[in-house]
Structures are given as structure tokens and as C-alpha cells.
Amino acid sequence: RSISFRSDSRPDLVSPRPWSRNMPPANTKRRDSKLWSETFDVCVNHMLTSKEIKRQEAIFELSQGEEDLIEDLKLAKKAYHDPMLKLSIMTEQELNQIFGTLDSLIPLHEDLLRRLQEVRKPDGSTEHVGHILVGWLPCLNSYDSYCSNQVAAKALLDHKKQDHRVQDFLQRCLESPFSRKLDLWNFLDIPRSRLVKYPLLLREILRHTSNDHPDQQHLEEAINIIQGIVAEINTKTGESECQYYKERLIYLEEGQRDSLIDNSRVVCCHGELKNNRGVKLHVFLFEEVLVITRAITHNDHLCYQLYRPPIPVRDLVLEDLQDGEVRLGGSIRGAFSNERIKNFFRVSFKNGSQSQTHSLQANDSFNKQQWLNCIRQAKEKVTCAGTAGVLNPEAHFLLSPSGSRVPQGEATLEQMDQSDCESDCSMDTSEISTNSCENEKQLETNV
């Protein structure tokens, strides 16, 4: 999905309520990590090689992850969905939009867990898993509808948090031990983060499987299957996200409409930036056009009103500005605050009598660099394509867990999955979901 950037200046939508200020902190329920060698009384450990033990640990991690996932999905329904419906905190239609097809995912993972447990020997070891995975993984195609719904689900959830009843309920849950200090969106995002973790898990099992093991060929086939599924869901999720934002663009005049927007299938990145006058803008980088907007509320929904005519990426000029190079609107502001003149870059466009120049400020140096990278890569792709409209949409995004940095490995992925994700006019879980502009050839590395 696209990169999106949040602003740290926006207050949290879920703030502590008066009734909770004097309450002692609850004992948070923690999920202990379990190892295969510590779970079973394995008397054959001395007979296994180090590589074989690592293989058993990897298989057990796969199985244990399914147990944890099932527990979390059931918890989301029991602790959040059902009480909010019963107490009329949200309507059934709103809850169906937010929770999507989550219910249908539970039996899928229960089926895999059952299969894995059936082939586990009495001593706790497992000989073959590849054939199970080859037979089970195709059912993950049903994740298509769940992941494609997440953009709209996150937007609706953030909007409903402005209702004090919803806010109070979610805050109570967050402060309860069962939540493990994860908010509702963390639970709703767990299926997607599990999906992108399967290639890593399977490769770990394969890495510790000897070349002459019967599982070798099945595991390689399973990895190919899951990579194809993730790529397909990436494509459909990206298209769904792009369509969502295109439908929420508001044009002040007909001349602002552009076929480059209409034909876009992917949002490469988007988020809040400020101009040199301190005006907050929400900028979208589609495949071939940069759109500068202002976030507004229209008909009780968050929308994006075009601030200036769209800028074709092909003709856009990008400049990386040094700190202090930009002078802010109003000399007094610029004179007394060095912080305000950092992390700027400039985009400009000239076509005949039409010209635009925008000095844009990112939240920090990392966000600025992400914007620069995304715009540069978009320009390269448009240039290489030669003609408009022939870009490969799969090259612009990868499905990955939401977080504030590009995930470099499994540890980072886990940290991001457990982060609190408040939205700031963007879906994803509203922070940087930095995947759109990564090299699509390294799917699992980027994930």
C-alpha cells in the first residue's frame, strides 16, 4: 500500500477520560513467547542435530502464531464488536464496515492449526508440513476482500472516535489487561500483518530443512504460492485505496480535473505537509500526478479539496532544500525559530503560462527523505515508460505492516504490529506505511 505520513501536532483522538485518571494502572496481560524445546518434554533432543532442532522451532513458531492469531480474532469480536453492537455504541452497518469479513478468517486459521496439530508426533516433533501448506495456502485468497476494505474501515473508525461514547468504550478497553495495550485497530490489522509474515516463516522452515528432505520441494512450492497471493492482494488493495481517495477529492472548478488522476490505480504516497506559510496541506502522489489538497469535512466525512491544479509528475521539478534555505511567511517567525525552517523541499511546474512553486515541509528528516525518494522514483518510472498510462501498478507498493519506519526484518515487523496507530487523515493506520516506493523485486526483504 502507499506510504502515508502523519502529523505529530494533532492531539490523540483517544484521550484519558476523567473517570480513569485516579485509577491504578491495570496489570497488562502479556503474551509470552514460547519455544518448541521449552514447551515439550523432548527426550530426543540429544538425538537431533542443531539444524533439526531449529527446524522444529520454526515449525512450532508457525503453529503457535496461528493459535495467537485465532485468539486475537475471537477477542476482537467478543470484546469489541459484540459489546458495541449490544450497547448501541455503533450501528450494525458501521460495525460491519469496520470489522469487514474478520469472522470468516477464524475458521480458515483454525483449519491450518488443526492440520498442524494432527501431524505433530507425541514427542512434539513434526516431520512433514510442506504438503499441508501447499493444500491450505490457496484459501488465503479470501483475504482479498478483508484487506481491500481496510482503507474505508480505518477512516470510519477514526471518524467514529470523535463520538464520546465510542471514545470512552475504546479507552476502557485499552486500559483493560486483555488488550495488551493494543487499540482496536491493532487487532483489526493483525490478519494483514500475519499474511505478509508467512513468506518469512516458510523460508525459515526451508532454511533449516535439508536438501534431501521430502519437505524441500513442497516448501518451495508453498513459498511460491504465498508470494503470488500476497502480490495479487497487494494489487487489489492498492487499487481499492487509490479509488477511495479519488472519490474524496473535491474540485473547486472543472479545470482542476485531470485525466491523470482519473486513470491512476495507485497512490504512491500521501500525507500532511506544510507550506512556507505554515498552511497544512494533504499531498497525494499518484502514479503520474502530484495533487496538493487541504483536508476538510464535507457532509460529515473527511475529504480533500484541491489547493492548486494537479502537477504532472513528468514535468515536475524537485529540489532538495538545505535547512535554513527557506524563509517562512512573516520575518518574525523565521527569526525566532530554527526548527520551523528545517526539512523543506520544493516542487515546481511550468507549462506555458501555467506555473506553480511550492516549498513543502515534512515532519522530520526521515519523512522528507521518503517524499524525495517517492517523487524521484515516480519521475523515473514515468520517464522510462515513455508514454503516459503504461506504468506497472505492482511496482509502486508492497503490502506491509504499518509503522513509522521501513521494516527491515522480522523484529521490526513485530514492533510495528504492536504500535499504537492513530490516524491523521490517512488510512493505514496512519503513519508511515513505507512500502509503495520499495523495490518490488525483493518482496520478503521489504516486508
Short mmCIF file of C-alpha atoms in Angstrom, two decimals:
data_model
loop_
_atom_site.label_atom_id
_atom_site.label_comp_id
_atom_site.label_asym_id
_atom_site.label_seq_id
_atom_site.Cartn_x
_atom_site.Cartn_y
_atom_site.Cartn_z
CA ARG A 1 0.00 0.00 0.00
CA SER A 2 1.02 3.60 -0.16
CA ILE A 3 3.25 5.49 2.18
CA SER A 4 1.37 7.91 4.37
CA PHE A 5 2.69 10.44 6.82
CA ARG A 6 1.00 11.61 9.98
CA SER A 7 1.45 14.83 11.85
CA ASP A 8 2.58 14.64 15.46
CA SER A 9 0.97 18.00 16.16
CA ARG A 10 -2.52 16.56 16.12
CA PRO A 11 -3.81 15.61 19.59
CA ASP A 12 -4.73 11.98 20.15
CA LEU A 13 -8.34 11.27 19.42
CA VAL A 14 -8.48 8.87 22.34
CA SER A 15 -7.59 10.84 25.43
CA PRO A 16 -7.90 9.67 29.03
CA ARG A 17 -11.35 10.21 30.46
CA PRO A 18 -11.96 11.78 33.88
CA TRP A 19 -13.16 8.50 35.34
CA SER A 20 -9.82 6.87 34.59
CA ARG A 21 -7.41 9.44 35.96
CA ASN A 22 -7.37 8.23 39.52
CA MET A 23 -7.49 4.54 38.72
CA PRO A 24 -4.34 2.50 39.35
CA PRO A 25 -2.80 1.08 36.18
CA ALA A 26 -4.19 -2.32 35.30
CA ASN A 27 -1.94 -5.33 35.12
CA THR A 28 -1.40 -5.76 31.41
CA LYS A 29 -1.84 -9.24 30.05
CA ARG A 30 1.33 -10.19 28.24
CA ARG A 31 1.78 -12.92 25.69
CA ASP A 32 4.87 -14.92 26.49
CA SER A 33 6.85 -16.22 23.56
CA LYS A 34 7.13 -19.99 23.54
CA LEU A 35 9.87 -22.19 22.19
CA TRP A 36 9.40 -25.74 20.97
CA SER A 37 12.25 -27.02 23.12
CA GLU A 38 10.71 -25.43 26.24
CA THR A 39 7.12 -26.49 25.53
CA PHE A 40 7.60 -30.23 25.15
CA ASP A 41 9.46 -32.66 27.33
CA VAL A 42 11.55 -33.71 24.41
CA CYS A 43 13.68 -36.69 25.27
CA VAL A 44 15.04 -36.90 21.73
CA ASN A 45 16.80 -33.55 21.86
CA HIS A 46 20.14 -35.25 22.29
CA MET A 47 19.45 -37.24 19.11
CA LEU A 48 18.68 -34.19 16.95
CA THR A 49 21.23 -32.04 15.19
CA SER A 50 21.28 -28.31 15.75
CA LYS A 51 19.73 -27.77 12.30
CA GLU A 52 16.90 -30.22 13.03
CA ILE A 53 16.13 -28.50 16.34
CA LYS A 54 15.96 -25.14 14.56
CA ARG A 55 13.58 -26.66 12.01
CA GLN A 56 11.29 -27.85 14.80
CA GLU A 57 11.43 -24.42 16.41
CA ALA A 58 10.41 -22.77 13.10
CA ILE A 59 7.52 -25.19 12.57
CA PHE A 60 6.37 -24.63 16.15
CA GLU A 61 6.54 -20.86 15.66
CA LEU A 62 4.22 -21.21 12.68
CA SER A 63 1.76 -23.27 14.72
CA GLN A 64 1.97 -21.01 17.78
CA GLY A 65 1.39 -17.95 15.60
CA GLU A 66 -1.85 -19.50 14.35
CA GLU A 67 -3.02 -20.03 17.93
CA ASP A 68 -2.25 -16.43 18.84
CA LEU A 69 -3.97 -15.13 15.70
CA ILE A 70 -7.14 -17.12 16.37
CA GLU A 71 -7.20 -15.90 19.95
CA ASP A 72 -6.87 -12.26 18.84
CA LEU A 73 -9.55 -12.52 16.15
CA LYS A 74 -12.00 -14.04 18.62
CA LEU A 75 -11.07 -11.37 21.16
CA ALA A 76 -11.78 -8.58 18.64
CA LYS A 77 -15.27 -9.94 18.10
CA LYS A 78 -16.03 -10.75 21.74
CA ALA A 79 -14.53 -7.69 23.42
CA TYR A 80 -15.18 -5.03 20.80
CA HIS A 81 -17.73 -5.94 18.12
CA ASP A 82 -20.39 -7.67 20.22
CA PRO A 83 -20.43 -5.20 23.17
CA MET A 84 -20.57 -2.15 20.89
CA LEU A 85 -23.47 -3.70 19.00
CA LYS A 86 -25.31 -4.71 22.17
CA LEU A 87 -24.83 -1.28 23.78
CA SER A 88 -25.76 0.50 20.53
CA ILE A 89 -22.45 2.37 20.58
CA MET A 90 -22.29 1.82 16.83
CA THR A 91 -24.86 0.59 14.35
CA GLU A 92 -24.63 -2.88 12.87
CA GLN A 93 -23.87 -1.35 9.47
CA GLU A 94 -20.97 0.68 10.88
CA LEU A 95 -19.54 -2.34 12.67
CA ASN A 96 -19.84 -4.45 9.52
CA GLN A 97 -17.84 -1.81 7.66
CA ILE A 98 -15.12 -1.61 10.33
CA PHE A 99 -14.76 -5.34 11.02
CA GLY A 100 -15.27 -6.42 7.42
CA THR A 101 -15.01 -10.17 6.84
CA LEU A 102 -12.99 -10.79 10.00
CA ASP A 103 -15.37 -13.53 11.18
CA SER A 104 -14.73 -15.59 8.07
CA LEU A 105 -10.97 -15.64 8.72
CA ILE A 106 -11.24 -17.51 12.03
CA PRO A 107 -12.24 -20.93 10.61
CA LEU A 108 -9.50 -20.68 7.96
CA HIS A 109 -6.78 -20.46 10.58
CA GLU A 110 -8.45 -22.98 12.85
CA ASP A 111 -8.24 -25.41 9.93
CA LEU A 112 -4.48 -24.89 9.50
CA LEU A 113 -3.88 -25.19 13.23
CA ARG A 114 -5.83 -28.44 13.34
CA ARG A 115 -3.82 -29.86 10.43
CA LEU A 116 -0.51 -28.90 12.05
CA GLN A 117 -1.51 -30.44 15.36
CA GLU A 118 -2.62 -33.67 13.67
CA VAL A 119 0.83 -34.29 12.18
CA ARG A 120 2.66 -33.47 15.41
CA LYS A 121 4.13 -36.58 16.98
CA PRO A 122 3.62 -37.48 20.66
CA ASP A 123 7.14 -36.25 21.42
CA GLY A 124 6.24 -32.83 19.98
CA SER A 125 8.23 -33.09 16.77
CA THR A 126 6.82 -32.68 13.26
CA GLU A 127 8.23 -34.48 10.26
CA HIS A 128 6.29 -33.05 7.28
CA VAL A 129 4.44 -29.72 6.90
CA GLY A 130 5.04 -28.79 3.27
CA HIS A 131 2.15 -30.79 1.84
CA ILE A 132 -0.20 -29.24 4.41
CA LEU A 133 0.83 -25.72 3.44
CA VAL A 134 0.53 -26.38 -0.29
CA GLY A 135 -3.02 -27.58 0.25
CA TRP A 136 -4.04 -24.84 2.68
CA LEU A 137 -2.43 -21.62 1.43
CA PRO A 138 -4.77 -21.05 -1.58
CA CYS A 139 -7.63 -20.36 0.86
CA LEU A 140 -5.83 -17.12 1.79
CA ASN A 141 -7.19 -15.62 -1.42
CA SER A 142 -10.23 -14.81 0.72
CA TYR A 143 -8.07 -12.12 2.39
CA ASP A 144 -8.67 -10.05 -0.73
CA SER A 145 -11.93 -8.52 0.48
CA TYR A 146 -10.70 -8.03 4.04
CA CYS A 147 -7.54 -6.15 3.05
CA SER A 148 -9.29 -4.10 0.37
CA ASN A 149 -11.81 -2.92 2.97
CA GLN A 150 -9.18 -1.65 5.42
CA VAL A 151 -8.88 1.85 3.96
CA ALA A 152 -12.57 2.60 4.42
CA ALA A 153 -12.67 0.71 7.74
CA LYS A 154 -9.85 2.78 9.24
CA ALA A 155 -11.37 6.04 8.04
CA LEU A 156 -14.75 5.19 9.55
CA LEU A 157 -13.21 4.06 12.83
CA ASP A 158 -11.24 7.31 13.16
CA HIS A 159 -14.37 9.30 12.39
CA LYS A 160 -16.40 7.39 15.00
CA LYS A 161 -13.75 8.07 17.64
CA GLN A 162 -14.99 11.63 17.70
CA ASP A 163 -18.15 10.27 19.35
CA HIS A 164 -17.51 10.39 23.10
CA ARG A 165 -19.31 7.06 23.66
CA VAL A 166 -17.05 5.31 21.20
CA GLN A 167 -14.02 7.07 22.60
CA ASP A 168 -14.87 6.11 26.17
CA PHE A 169 -15.51 2.49 25.28
CA LEU A 170 -12.25 2.11 23.35
CA GLN A 171 -10.32 3.84 26.13
CA ARG A 172 -11.75 1.44 28.71
CA CYS A 173 -10.69 -1.47 26.53
CA LEU A 174 -7.23 -0.03 26.04
CA GLU A 175 -6.78 0.26 29.80
CA SER A 176 -8.03 -3.28 30.42
CA PRO A 177 -5.49 -6.11 30.85
CA PHE A 178 -6.82 -8.14 27.92
CA SER A 179 -5.83 -5.51 25.34
CA ARG A 180 -2.07 -5.82 25.97
CA LYS A 181 -2.10 -2.01 25.42
CA LEU A 182 -3.18 -2.52 21.80
CA ASP A 183 -6.06 -0.47 20.44
CA LEU A 184 -8.87 -1.81 18.30
CA TRP A 185 -7.13 -1.04 15.02
CA ASN A 186 -4.11 -3.09 16.10
CA PHE A 187 -6.39 -6.10 16.46
CA LEU A 188 -8.10 -5.45 13.13
CA ASP A 189 -4.73 -5.12 11.41
CA ILE A 190 -3.35 -8.41 12.80
CA PRO A 191 -4.67 -10.56 9.90
CA ARG A 192 -2.86 -8.44 7.31
CA SER A 193 0.39 -8.44 9.25
CA ARG A 194 0.10 -12.23 9.61
CA LEU A 195 -0.42 -12.58 5.88
CA VAL A 196 2.81 -10.79 4.99
CA LYS A 197 4.71 -12.80 7.60
CA TYR A 198 4.02 -16.19 6.01
CA PRO A 199 6.82 -15.89 3.41
CA LEU A 200 9.30 -15.20 6.22
CA LEU A 201 8.05 -18.12 8.32
CA LEU A 202 8.13 -20.58 5.43
CA ARG A 203 11.59 -19.51 4.35
CA GLU A 204 12.80 -20.03 7.90
CA ILE A 205 11.47 -23.59 7.89
CA LEU A 206 13.01 -24.19 4.46
CA ARG A 207 16.37 -22.79 5.58
CA HIS A 208 16.63 -25.48 8.24
CA THR A 209 15.34 -28.28 6.03
CA SER A 210 18.00 -30.50 4.48
CA ASN A 211 18.15 -30.77 0.69
CA ASP A 212 17.24 -34.46 0.71
CA HIS A 213 14.20 -33.97 2.98
CA PRO A 214 10.82 -34.76 1.33
CA ASP A 215 9.54 -31.38 2.56
CA GLN A 216 12.05 -29.44 0.47
CA GLN A 217 10.05 -29.38 -2.76
CA HIS A 218 6.70 -28.81 -1.04
CA LEU A 219 8.08 -25.87 0.96
CA GLU A 220 9.46 -24.22 -2.17
CA GLU A 221 6.07 -24.65 -3.84
CA ALA A 222 4.32 -23.21 -0.77
CA ILE A 223 6.57 -20.13 -0.83
CA ASN A 224 5.73 -19.52 -4.48
CA ILE A 225 2.02 -19.84 -3.69
CA ILE A 226 2.05 -17.35 -0.81
CA GLN A 227 4.17 -14.86 -2.77
CA GLY A 228 1.66 -14.95 -5.60
CA ILE A 229 -1.24 -14.46 -3.19
CA VAL A 230 0.43 -11.51 -1.45
CA ALA A 231 1.27 -9.89 -4.79
CA GLU A 232 -2.31 -10.25 -6.00
CA ILE A 233 -3.76 -8.86 -2.78
CA ASN A 234 -1.24 -6.00 -2.97
CA THR A 235 -2.54 -5.07 -6.38
CA LYS A 236 -6.21 -5.15 -5.40
CA THR A 237 -5.62 -3.41 -2.06
CA GLY A 238 -3.64 -0.64 -3.76
CA GLU A 239 -6.37 -0.13 -6.33
CA SER A 240 -9.00 -0.04 -3.61
CA GLU A 241 -7.03 2.56 -1.62
CA CYS A 242 -6.48 4.69 -4.71
CA GLN A 243 -10.17 4.61 -5.61
CA TYR A 244 -11.11 5.53 -2.03
CA TYR A 245 -9.05 8.72 -2.10
CA LYS A 246 -10.01 9.66 -5.66
CA GLU A 247 -13.67 9.58 -4.62
CA ARG A 248 -12.90 12.01 -1.78
CA LEU A 249 -11.20 14.67 -3.88
CA ILE A 250 -13.24 17.85 -4.15
CA TYR A 251 -12.67 20.09 -7.19
CA LEU A 252 -13.40 23.78 -6.84
CA GLU A 253 -13.55 24.23 -10.58
CA GLU A 254 -13.78 21.97 -13.60
CA GLY A 255 -10.31 22.98 -14.78
CA GLN A 256 -8.74 21.20 -11.81
CA ARG A 257 -9.89 17.82 -13.05
CA ASP A 258 -7.18 15.78 -14.73
CA SER A 259 -7.28 12.51 -16.61
CA LEU A 260 -4.00 11.55 -14.92
CA ILE A 261 -5.94 11.39 -11.64
CA ASP A 262 -8.87 9.54 -13.16
CA ASN A 263 -6.58 6.92 -14.70
CA SER A 264 -4.48 6.40 -11.56
CA ARG A 265 -4.60 2.96 -9.97
CA VAL A 266 -2.10 3.50 -7.16
CA VAL A 267 -1.32 6.14 -4.54
CA CYS A 268 2.48 6.03 -4.23
CA CYS A 269 2.48 8.11 -1.05
CA HIS A 270 0.36 10.71 0.71
CA GLY A 271 0.27 12.69 3.90
CA GLU A 272 0.38 16.05 5.61
CA LEU A 273 2.96 18.67 4.67
CA LYS A 274 3.14 22.39 5.42
CA ASN A 275 3.97 25.18 3.02
CA ASN A 276 6.29 28.06 3.91
CA ARG A 277 3.33 29.99 5.35
CA GLY A 278 2.55 27.18 7.78
CA VAL A 279 -0.61 26.10 5.95
CA LYS A 280 -1.32 22.39 6.45
CA LEU A 281 -1.73 20.57 3.16
CA HIS A 282 -2.51 16.96 2.37
CA VAL A 283 -0.45 15.90 -0.63
CA PHE A 284 -1.11 12.84 -2.81
CA LEU A 285 1.47 11.40 -5.16
CA PHE A 286 -0.35 9.23 -7.68
CA GLU A 287 1.49 7.30 -10.38
CA GLU A 288 1.77 10.24 -12.76
CA VAL A 289 0.44 13.29 -10.95
CA LEU A 290 1.05 15.20 -7.71
CA VAL A 291 -2.13 16.56 -6.11
CA ILE A 292 -1.97 19.21 -3.38
CA THR A 293 -5.11 19.44 -1.26
CA ARG A 294 -6.47 20.68 2.04
CA ALA A 295 -8.27 18.26 4.33
CA ILE A 296 -11.83 19.39 5.02
CA THR A 297 -15.02 17.92 6.44
CA HIS A 298 -17.75 17.60 3.85
CA ASN A 299 -21.11 16.00 4.62
CA ASP A 300 -19.68 14.70 7.87
CA HIS A 301 -16.85 12.93 6.01
CA LEU A 302 -13.17 13.74 5.69
CA CYS A 303 -12.48 14.93 2.14
CA TYR A 304 -9.64 16.62 0.28
CA GLN A 305 -10.22 19.90 -1.54
CA LEU A 306 -7.73 20.69 -4.30
CA TYR A 307 -5.49 23.56 -3.25
CA ARG A 308 -3.87 24.06 -6.67
CA PRO A 309 -4.24 22.41 -10.09
CA PRO A 310 -2.63 18.95 -10.27
CA ILE A 311 1.05 18.80 -11.29
CA PRO A 312 2.08 16.13 -13.86
CA VAL A 313 5.00 14.12 -12.47
CA ARG A 314 6.65 14.16 -15.91
CA ASP A 315 7.02 17.97 -15.80
CA LEU A 316 7.58 18.34 -12.07
CA VAL A 317 10.90 19.81 -10.91
CA LEU A 318 12.06 18.58 -7.49
CA GLU A 319 14.61 20.39 -5.31
CA ASP A 320 16.08 19.18 -2.03
CA LEU A 321 16.44 22.31 0.11
CA GLN A 322 19.05 22.72 2.80
CA ASP A 323 17.91 23.58 6.32
CA GLY A 324 17.55 27.32 6.70
CA GLU A 325 17.28 27.91 2.95
CA VAL A 326 13.54 28.64 3.08
CA ARG A 327 12.24 31.84 4.62
CA LEU A 328 8.90 31.44 6.31
CA GLY A 329 5.99 33.76 5.71
CA GLY A 330 6.50 36.51 8.29
CA SER A 331 10.01 37.53 9.23
CA ILE A 332 9.40 37.34 12.98
CA ARG A 333 8.52 33.64 12.82
CA GLY A 334 11.59 32.88 10.77
CA ALA A 335 13.87 34.90 13.02
CA PHE A 336 12.96 33.19 16.28
CA SER A 337 12.59 29.54 15.32
CA ASN A 338 15.22 27.49 13.52
CA GLU A 339 13.05 24.39 13.91
CA ARG A 340 10.47 25.85 11.55
CA ILE A 341 12.86 26.10 8.63
CA LYS A 342 14.05 22.50 8.56
CA ASN A 343 13.05 19.58 6.37
CA PHE A 344 11.84 21.56 3.35
CA PHE A 345 11.83 20.51 -0.28
CA ARG A 346 10.45 22.32 -3.30
CA VAL A 347 8.27 21.18 -6.19
CA SER A 348 7.69 23.41 -9.18
CA PHE A 349 5.98 23.19 -12.53
CA LYS A 350 5.86 25.40 -15.61
CA ASN A 351 3.90 24.83 -18.78
CA GLY A 352 3.38 27.84 -20.98
CA SER A 353 1.55 30.46 -18.94
CA GLN A 354 0.87 28.00 -16.12
CA SER A 355 3.39 27.77 -13.32
CA GLN A 356 3.46 26.67 -9.70
CA THR A 357 6.10 26.58 -6.99
CA HIS A 358 5.57 25.04 -3.56
CA SER A 359 8.05 24.86 -0.68
CA LEU A 360 6.85 21.95 1.43
CA GLN A 361 7.92 20.98 4.94
CA ALA A 362 7.90 17.40 6.22
CA ASN A 363 7.60 16.40 9.88
CA ASP A 364 11.21 15.29 10.14
CA SER A 365 14.24 14.44 8.03
CA PHE A 366 13.14 10.83 7.56
CA ASN A 367 9.72 11.81 6.20
CA LYS A 368 11.35 14.35 3.93
CA GLN A 369 13.68 11.71 2.52
CA GLN A 370 10.75 9.37 1.92
CA TRP A 371 8.95 12.05 -0.07
CA LEU A 372 12.06 12.79 -2.10
CA ASN A 373 12.60 9.10 -2.83
CA CYS A 374 8.99 8.53 -3.85
CA ILE A 375 8.84 11.54 -6.17
CA ARG A 376 12.16 10.67 -7.77
CA GLN A 377 11.12 7.09 -8.37
CA ALA A 378 7.78 8.21 -9.79
CA LYS A 379 9.60 10.51 -12.21
CA GLU A 380 11.97 7.72 -13.22
CA LYS A 381 9.08 5.35 -13.92
CA VAL A 382 7.22 7.94 -15.99
CA THR A 383 10.39 8.70 -17.95
CA CYS A 384 11.16 5.02 -18.52
CA ALA A 385 7.60 4.32 -19.56
CA GLY A 386 7.96 6.81 -22.38
CA THR A 387 4.22 7.36 -22.67
CA ALA A 388 1.60 8.04 -20.02
CA GLY A 389 -0.56 5.29 -18.70
CA VAL A 390 1.71 2.25 -19.11
CA LEU A 391 3.15 2.03 -15.62
CA ASN A 392 3.05 -1.26 -13.80
CA PRO A 393 0.92 -0.65 -10.70
CA GLU A 394 2.54 -3.53 -8.84
CA ALA A 395 5.83 -1.66 -8.93
CA HIS A 396 4.52 1.09 -6.65
CA PHE A 397 3.60 -0.69 -3.50
CA LEU A 398 4.04 -3.72 -1.30
CA LEU A 399 1.65 -4.97 1.32
CA SER A 400 3.40 -4.49 4.63
CA PRO A 401 2.58 -3.84 8.26
CA SER A 402 2.02 -0.26 9.22
CA GLY A 403 4.70 1.52 11.14
CA SER A 404 6.87 4.59 11.35
CA ARG A 405 9.89 3.17 9.52
CA VAL A 406 10.62 0.81 6.67
CA PRO A 407 10.60 -2.71 8.13
CA GLN A 408 13.99 -4.31 7.68
CA GLY A 409 13.26 -7.66 9.29
CA GLU A 410 11.00 -9.69 11.45
CA ALA A 411 11.84 -7.86 14.68
CA THR A 412 10.86 -4.53 13.16
CA LEU A 413 7.68 -6.07 11.82
CA GLU A 414 6.67 -7.22 15.30
CA GLN A 415 7.43 -3.83 16.81
CA MET A 416 5.30 -2.10 14.22
CA ASP A 417 2.44 -4.52 14.64
CA GLN A 418 2.28 -3.64 18.33
CA SER A 419 2.46 0.12 17.87
CA ASP A 420 -0.50 2.37 18.59
CA CYS A 421 -1.75 3.59 15.25
CA GLU A 422 -3.81 6.78 15.47
CA SER A 423 -4.84 8.15 12.12
CA ASP A 424 -4.15 11.62 10.87
CA CYS A 425 -6.27 11.76 7.74
CA SER A 426 -4.71 8.72 6.23
CA MET A 427 -5.58 5.10 6.35
CA ASP A 428 -3.06 2.83 7.14
CA THR A 429 -3.02 3.05 10.01
CA SER A 430 -1.98 6.37 9.61
CA GLU A 431 1.57 6.52 9.96
CA ILE A 432 4.21 5.79 7.54
CA SER A 433 3.39 2.57 5.83
CA THR A 434 6.54 2.79 3.83
CA ASN A 435 6.14 0.30 1.15
CA SER A 436 4.98 1.97 -2.03
CA CYS A 437 8.33 3.02 -3.32
CA GLU A 438 10.42 -0.01 -2.39
CA ASN A 439 11.87 -2.37 -4.95
CA GLU A 440 9.16 -4.83 -5.81
CA LYS A 441 11.69 -7.48 -6.74
CA GLN A 442 12.54 -8.15 -3.08
CA LEU A 443 9.09 -8.92 -1.70
CA GLU A 444 10.01 -10.68 1.51
CA THR A 445 13.00 -8.47 2.27
CA ASN A 446 10.83 -5.36 2.08
CA VAL A 447 8.05 -6.98 4.08
#
